[in-house]
Amino acid sequence: MKPVSIVTAALGCVLVLVGIFFLVVSRGGYGIVPLAIGATLVYLGFRPGRTSLAVFGHTCIIIGCVLVTLGIYLLPYSRPSLGHVFFRPLFWGMFSILGGVCANYHAFCNCIKRRPAEKL
């Protein structure tokens, strides 16, 4: 099957490979984050539409909640520097949650509802 959105599918494949690499190399389960987001991006690249966009949004929200929880646990070990703010899981968890909410709203937007059915 040929991907409809090649860039989305390629980015998803790269994230899946990075996630598998981190699962194999690291002791923690930190590779699950790029693996889950990459898998939903591959699905979104092959089957664009409301359902796949909603699945992507919900996956981002779930991953974001995990990252926020991890970030809260790491707060006592973080310095209040700009690097620690932008490169710790708390920031990326909030970013992911808000991006997932945006994707879910967009899945039910009129621009998606009115789009003619794409032939696959």
Short mmCIF file of N, CA and C in Angstrom, two decimals:
data_model
loop_
_atom_site.label_atom_id
_atom_site.label_comp_id
_atom_site.label_asym_id
_atom_site.label_seq_id
_atom_site.Cartn_x
_atom_site.Cartn_y
_atom_site.Cartn_z
N MET A 1 0.83 -1.16 0.00
CA MET A 1 0.00 0.00 0.00
C MET A 1 0.89 1.24 0.00
N LYS A 2 0.51 2.22 -0.79
CA LYS A 2 1.30 3.45 -0.94
C LYS A 2 0.80 4.50 0.05
N PRO A 3 1.73 5.19 0.74
CA PRO A 3 1.29 6.22 1.68
C PRO A 3 0.72 7.43 0.95
N VAL A 4 -0.31 8.02 1.52
CA VAL A 4 -0.91 9.22 0.94
C VAL A 4 -0.05 10.43 1.28
N SER A 5 0.39 10.52 2.51
CA SER A 5 1.26 11.60 2.94
C SER A 5 2.64 11.00 3.22
N ILE A 6 3.54 11.17 2.27
CA ILE A 6 4.85 10.54 2.35
C ILE A 6 5.68 11.13 3.49
N VAL A 7 5.60 12.43 3.70
CA VAL A 7 6.39 13.07 4.76
C VAL A 7 5.95 12.58 6.13
N THR A 8 4.65 12.49 6.35
CA THR A 8 4.13 12.01 7.64
C THR A 8 4.53 10.57 7.89
N ALA A 9 4.40 9.73 6.87
CA ALA A 9 4.78 8.32 7.02
C ALA A 9 6.28 8.17 7.24
N ALA A 10 7.10 8.96 6.54
CA ALA A 10 8.55 8.87 6.72
C ALA A 10 8.97 9.35 8.10
N LEU A 11 8.38 10.45 8.57
CA LEU A 11 8.68 10.92 9.92
C LEU A 11 8.25 9.88 10.96
N GLY A 12 7.11 9.26 10.74
CA GLY A 12 6.67 8.20 11.64
C GLY A 12 7.61 7.01 11.64
N CYS A 13 8.11 6.62 10.47
CA CYS A 13 9.07 5.51 10.40
C CYS A 13 10.36 5.83 11.14
N VAL A 14 10.83 7.07 10.99
CA VAL A 14 12.05 7.48 11.70
C VAL A 14 11.81 7.43 13.20
N LEU A 15 10.67 7.91 13.67
CA LEU A 15 10.37 7.87 15.10
C LEU A 15 10.21 6.45 15.62
N VAL A 16 9.64 5.58 14.82
CA VAL A 16 9.53 4.17 15.23
C VAL A 16 10.91 3.56 15.38
N LEU A 17 11.80 3.83 14.43
CA LEU A 17 13.17 3.30 14.53
C LEU A 17 13.92 3.87 15.73
N VAL A 18 13.75 5.17 15.98
CA VAL A 18 14.39 5.79 17.15
C VAL A 18 13.83 5.18 18.44
N GLY A 19 12.52 4.95 18.48
CA GLY A 19 11.91 4.34 19.66
C GLY A 19 12.41 2.93 19.91
N ILE A 20 12.54 2.14 18.85
CA ILE A 20 13.06 0.78 19.00
C ILE A 20 14.52 0.83 19.45
N PHE A 21 15.29 1.74 18.90
CA PHE A 21 16.69 1.89 19.31
C PHE A 21 16.79 2.22 20.79
N PHE A 22 15.99 3.18 21.27
CA PHE A 22 16.04 3.55 22.68
C PHE A 22 15.52 2.43 23.59
N LEU A 23 14.56 1.65 23.12
CA LEU A 23 14.09 0.52 23.92
C LEU A 23 15.17 -0.53 24.07
N VAL A 24 15.96 -0.75 23.02
CA VAL A 24 17.01 -1.76 23.06
C VAL A 24 18.21 -1.26 23.87
N VAL A 25 18.60 -0.01 23.67
CA VAL A 25 19.83 0.51 24.28
C VAL A 25 19.62 0.90 25.75
N SER A 26 18.54 1.58 26.07
CA SER A 26 18.37 2.10 27.44
C SER A 26 17.69 1.07 28.34
N ARG A 27 17.88 1.24 29.61
CA ARG A 27 17.26 0.35 30.58
C ARG A 27 15.82 0.75 30.88
N GLY A 28 15.55 2.04 30.82
CA GLY A 28 14.20 2.53 31.06
C GLY A 28 13.33 2.34 29.83
N GLY A 29 12.08 2.58 29.98
CA GLY A 29 11.16 2.43 28.86
C GLY A 29 10.92 3.72 28.12
N TYR A 30 11.97 4.57 28.01
CA TYR A 30 11.80 5.88 27.40
C TYR A 30 11.61 5.81 25.88
N GLY A 31 11.88 4.70 25.28
CA GLY A 31 11.69 4.57 23.84
C GLY A 31 10.24 4.41 23.45
N ILE A 32 9.37 4.18 24.42
CA ILE A 32 7.96 4.00 24.11
C ILE A 32 7.32 5.29 23.61
N VAL A 33 7.87 6.44 24.03
CA VAL A 33 7.30 7.74 23.62
C VAL A 33 7.46 7.95 22.10
N PRO A 34 8.68 7.91 21.54
CA PRO A 34 8.77 8.09 20.09
C PRO A 34 8.16 6.91 19.31
N LEU A 35 8.17 5.72 19.91
CA LEU A 35 7.59 4.57 19.24
C LEU A 35 6.08 4.73 19.07
N ALA A 36 5.39 5.17 20.12
CA ALA A 36 3.93 5.34 20.05
C ALA A 36 3.55 6.48 19.11
N ILE A 37 4.25 7.60 19.22
CA ILE A 37 3.93 8.73 18.35
C ILE A 37 4.28 8.40 16.90
N GLY A 38 5.39 7.71 16.68
CA GLY A 38 5.77 7.31 15.34
C GLY A 38 4.79 6.33 14.72
N ALA A 39 4.29 5.40 15.50
CA ALA A 39 3.32 4.43 14.98
C ALA A 39 2.03 5.12 14.56
N THR A 40 1.57 6.08 15.35
CA THR A 40 0.35 6.78 14.96
C THR A 40 0.59 7.71 13.77
N LEU A 41 1.81 8.24 13.63
CA LEU A 41 2.12 9.04 12.44
C LEU A 41 2.16 8.18 11.19
N VAL A 42 2.67 6.95 11.30
CA VAL A 42 2.66 6.04 10.15
C VAL A 42 1.22 5.74 9.76
N TYR A 43 0.37 5.48 10.75
CA TYR A 43 -1.05 5.23 10.49
C TYR A 43 -1.70 6.45 9.84
N LEU A 44 -1.37 7.64 10.33
CA LEU A 44 -1.91 8.88 9.78
C LEU A 44 -1.41 9.11 8.35
N GLY A 45 -0.18 8.70 8.06
CA GLY A 45 0.37 8.86 6.71
C GLY A 45 -0.26 7.93 5.69
N PHE A 46 -0.64 6.73 6.12
CA PHE A 46 -1.24 5.77 5.21
C PHE A 46 -2.75 5.92 5.11
N ARG A 47 -3.39 6.33 6.18
CA ARG A 47 -4.85 6.45 6.21
C ARG A 47 -5.27 7.82 6.76
N PRO A 48 -5.09 8.90 6.00
CA PRO A 48 -5.47 10.20 6.53
C PRO A 48 -6.99 10.31 6.65
N GLY A 49 -7.40 11.04 7.64
CA GLY A 49 -8.83 11.23 7.84
C GLY A 49 -9.14 11.51 9.30
N ARG A 50 -10.43 11.53 9.60
CA ARG A 50 -10.87 11.88 10.95
C ARG A 50 -10.45 10.85 11.98
N THR A 51 -10.59 9.59 11.65
CA THR A 51 -10.28 8.53 12.62
C THR A 51 -8.81 8.51 12.98
N SER A 52 -7.96 8.55 11.99
CA SER A 52 -6.53 8.49 12.27
C SER A 52 -6.05 9.75 12.98
N LEU A 53 -6.64 10.90 12.68
CA LEU A 53 -6.27 12.13 13.36
C LEU A 53 -6.72 12.10 14.82
N ALA A 54 -7.90 11.52 15.08
CA ALA A 54 -8.36 11.37 16.47
C ALA A 54 -7.49 10.38 17.24
N VAL A 55 -7.07 9.30 16.59
CA VAL A 55 -6.17 8.34 17.24
C VAL A 55 -4.84 9.01 17.56
N PHE A 56 -4.32 9.81 16.64
CA PHE A 56 -3.08 10.54 16.88
C PHE A 56 -3.24 11.52 18.04
N GLY A 57 -4.35 12.23 18.09
CA GLY A 57 -4.59 13.18 19.17
C GLY A 57 -4.68 12.50 20.53
N HIS A 58 -5.40 11.41 20.60
CA HIS A 58 -5.52 10.69 21.87
C HIS A 58 -4.18 10.10 22.30
N THR A 59 -3.39 9.62 21.34
CA THR A 59 -2.06 9.10 21.68
C THR A 59 -1.17 10.21 22.23
N CYS A 60 -1.24 11.38 21.61
CA CYS A 60 -0.44 12.52 22.12
C CYS A 60 -0.87 12.91 23.52
N ILE A 61 -2.16 12.87 23.80
CA ILE A 61 -2.63 13.22 25.15
C ILE A 61 -2.14 12.20 26.17
N ILE A 62 -2.22 10.93 25.85
CA ILE A 62 -1.77 9.89 26.78
C ILE A 62 -0.27 10.00 27.02
N ILE A 63 0.51 10.14 25.96
CA ILE A 63 1.96 10.29 26.10
C ILE A 63 2.28 11.56 26.87
N GLY A 64 1.55 12.63 26.63
CA GLY A 64 1.76 13.88 27.36
C GLY A 64 1.50 13.73 28.84
N CYS A 65 0.46 13.00 29.21
CA CYS A 65 0.19 12.78 30.63
C CYS A 65 1.31 11.99 31.29
N VAL A 66 1.84 11.00 30.59
CA VAL A 66 2.97 10.23 31.13
C VAL A 66 4.19 11.14 31.30
N LEU A 67 4.45 11.99 30.32
CA LEU A 67 5.59 12.89 30.41
C LEU A 67 5.43 13.93 31.51
N VAL A 68 4.22 14.44 31.71
CA VAL A 68 3.99 15.40 32.79
C VAL A 68 4.23 14.73 34.14
N THR A 69 3.73 13.51 34.30
CA THR A 69 3.95 12.79 35.55
C THR A 69 5.44 12.56 35.78
N LEU A 70 6.15 12.14 34.75
CA LEU A 70 7.60 11.94 34.87
C LEU A 70 8.30 13.25 35.18
N GLY A 71 7.86 14.33 34.54
CA GLY A 71 8.46 15.64 34.79
C GLY A 71 8.24 16.12 36.21
N ILE A 72 7.07 15.84 36.77
CA ILE A 72 6.80 16.22 38.16
C ILE A 72 7.69 15.43 39.11
N TYR A 73 7.91 14.15 38.81
CA TYR A 73 8.80 13.36 39.64
C TYR A 73 10.25 13.84 39.55
N LEU A 74 10.65 14.41 38.40
CA LEU A 74 12.01 14.88 38.21
C LEU A 74 12.24 16.32 38.67
N LEU A 75 11.20 17.02 39.08
CA LEU A 75 11.34 18.42 39.49
C LEU A 75 12.36 18.64 40.61
N PRO A 76 12.44 17.80 41.63
CA PRO A 76 13.44 18.06 42.67
C PRO A 76 14.88 17.93 42.18
N TYR A 77 15.09 17.29 41.04
CA TYR A 77 16.45 17.09 40.53
C TYR A 77 16.81 18.06 39.42
N SER A 78 15.92 18.98 39.08
CA SER A 78 16.16 19.92 37.99
C SER A 78 16.60 21.27 38.51
N ARG A 79 17.53 21.87 37.80
CA ARG A 79 17.94 23.23 38.10
C ARG A 79 17.00 24.18 37.35
N PRO A 80 16.77 25.37 37.89
CA PRO A 80 15.88 26.30 37.18
C PRO A 80 16.60 27.07 36.07
N SER A 81 17.22 26.35 35.17
CA SER A 81 17.88 27.00 34.03
C SER A 81 17.01 26.83 32.79
N LEU A 82 17.28 27.62 31.78
CA LEU A 82 16.48 27.58 30.56
C LEU A 82 16.58 26.22 29.87
N GLY A 83 17.76 25.62 29.90
CA GLY A 83 17.93 24.30 29.31
C GLY A 83 17.11 23.23 30.00
N HIS A 84 17.04 23.32 31.32
CA HIS A 84 16.26 22.33 32.06
C HIS A 84 14.76 22.54 31.88
N VAL A 85 14.36 23.76 31.61
CA VAL A 85 12.93 24.01 31.38
C VAL A 85 12.50 23.43 30.04
N PHE A 86 13.29 23.66 28.99
CA PHE A 86 12.88 23.25 27.65
C PHE A 86 13.24 21.82 27.29
N PHE A 87 14.14 21.19 28.03
CA PHE A 87 14.57 19.85 27.65
C PHE A 87 14.20 18.78 28.66
N ARG A 88 13.33 19.09 29.58
CA ARG A 88 12.83 18.10 30.54
C ARG A 88 11.43 17.65 30.13
N PRO A 89 10.96 16.52 30.64
CA PRO A 89 9.68 15.97 30.20
C PRO A 89 8.46 16.81 30.55
N LEU A 90 8.53 17.67 31.55
CA LEU A 90 7.36 18.44 31.94
C LEU A 90 6.92 19.38 30.81
N PHE A 91 7.87 20.08 30.21
CA PHE A 91 7.56 20.98 29.09
C PHE A 91 7.00 20.20 27.91
N TRP A 92 7.65 19.10 27.53
CA TRP A 92 7.22 18.34 26.37
C TRP A 92 5.91 17.61 26.63
N GLY A 93 5.63 17.29 27.89
CA GLY A 93 4.34 16.71 28.23
C GLY A 93 3.21 17.69 28.03
N MET A 94 3.42 18.93 28.50
CA MET A 94 2.40 19.96 28.29
C MET A 94 2.23 20.26 26.79
N PHE A 95 3.34 20.32 26.07
CA PHE A 95 3.31 20.54 24.63
C PHE A 95 2.53 19.43 23.94
N SER A 96 2.75 18.19 24.34
CA SER A 96 2.09 17.05 23.74
C SER A 96 0.60 17.02 24.08
N ILE A 97 0.24 17.34 25.31
CA ILE A 97 -1.17 17.36 25.69
C ILE A 97 -1.92 18.41 24.87
N LEU A 98 -1.37 19.61 24.79
CA LEU A 98 -2.05 20.67 24.03
C LEU A 98 -2.09 20.36 22.54
N GLY A 99 -1.05 19.74 22.01
CA GLY A 99 -1.07 19.32 20.61
C GLY A 99 -2.09 18.23 20.35
N GLY A 100 -2.26 17.31 21.31
CA GLY A 100 -3.27 16.27 21.17
C GLY A 100 -4.68 16.82 21.22
N VAL A 101 -4.91 17.80 22.09
CA VAL A 101 -6.23 18.45 22.15
C VAL A 101 -6.51 19.16 20.83
N CYS A 102 -5.49 19.83 20.29
CA CYS A 102 -5.64 20.52 19.01
C CYS A 102 -5.96 19.51 17.89
N ALA A 103 -5.27 18.38 17.87
CA ALA A 103 -5.52 17.36 16.85
C ALA A 103 -6.93 16.78 16.98
N ASN A 104 -7.39 16.59 18.21
CA ASN A 104 -8.75 16.07 18.40
C ASN A 104 -9.80 17.07 17.94
N TYR A 105 -9.61 18.35 18.26
CA TYR A 105 -10.54 19.36 17.76
C TYR A 105 -10.51 19.44 16.24
N HIS A 106 -9.34 19.33 15.66
CA HIS A 106 -9.22 19.39 14.21
C HIS A 106 -9.86 18.17 13.54
N ALA A 107 -9.87 17.03 14.22
CA ALA A 107 -10.49 15.84 13.65
C ALA A 107 -12.00 16.03 13.46
N PHE A 108 -12.60 16.89 14.25
CA PHE A 108 -14.04 17.12 14.13
C PHE A 108 -14.35 18.50 13.57
N CYS A 109 -13.37 19.13 12.94
CA CYS A 109 -13.52 20.44 12.34
C CYS A 109 -14.29 20.32 11.02
N ASN A 110 -14.90 21.40 10.60
CA ASN A 110 -15.65 21.38 9.35
C ASN A 110 -14.76 21.16 8.13
N CYS A 111 -13.50 21.58 8.21
CA CYS A 111 -12.62 21.38 7.06
C CYS A 111 -12.34 19.88 6.84
N ILE A 112 -12.38 19.08 7.88
CA ILE A 112 -12.20 17.64 7.74
C ILE A 112 -13.53 16.99 7.37
N LYS A 113 -14.63 17.46 7.94
CA LYS A 113 -15.94 16.87 7.66
C LYS A 113 -16.36 17.06 6.21
N ARG A 114 -16.04 18.22 5.64
CA ARG A 114 -16.47 18.53 4.27
C ARG A 114 -15.54 17.97 3.22
N ARG A 115 -14.39 17.46 3.61
CA ARG A 115 -13.43 16.94 2.64
C ARG A 115 -14.02 15.72 1.94
N PRO A 116 -13.95 15.68 0.61
CA PRO A 116 -14.47 14.50 -0.09
C PRO A 116 -13.65 13.26 0.24
N ALA A 117 -14.29 12.13 0.15
CA ALA A 117 -13.62 10.87 0.47
C ALA A 117 -12.46 10.65 -0.48
N GLU A 118 -11.30 10.36 0.09
CA GLU A 118 -10.11 10.14 -0.71
C GLU A 118 -10.02 8.68 -1.11
N LYS A 119 -9.63 8.45 -2.34
CA LYS A 119 -9.48 7.08 -2.82
C LYS A 119 -8.11 6.57 -2.42
N LEU A 120 -8.07 5.42 -1.82
CA LEU A 120 -6.80 4.83 -1.41
C LEU A 120 -6.42 3.68 -2.30
#
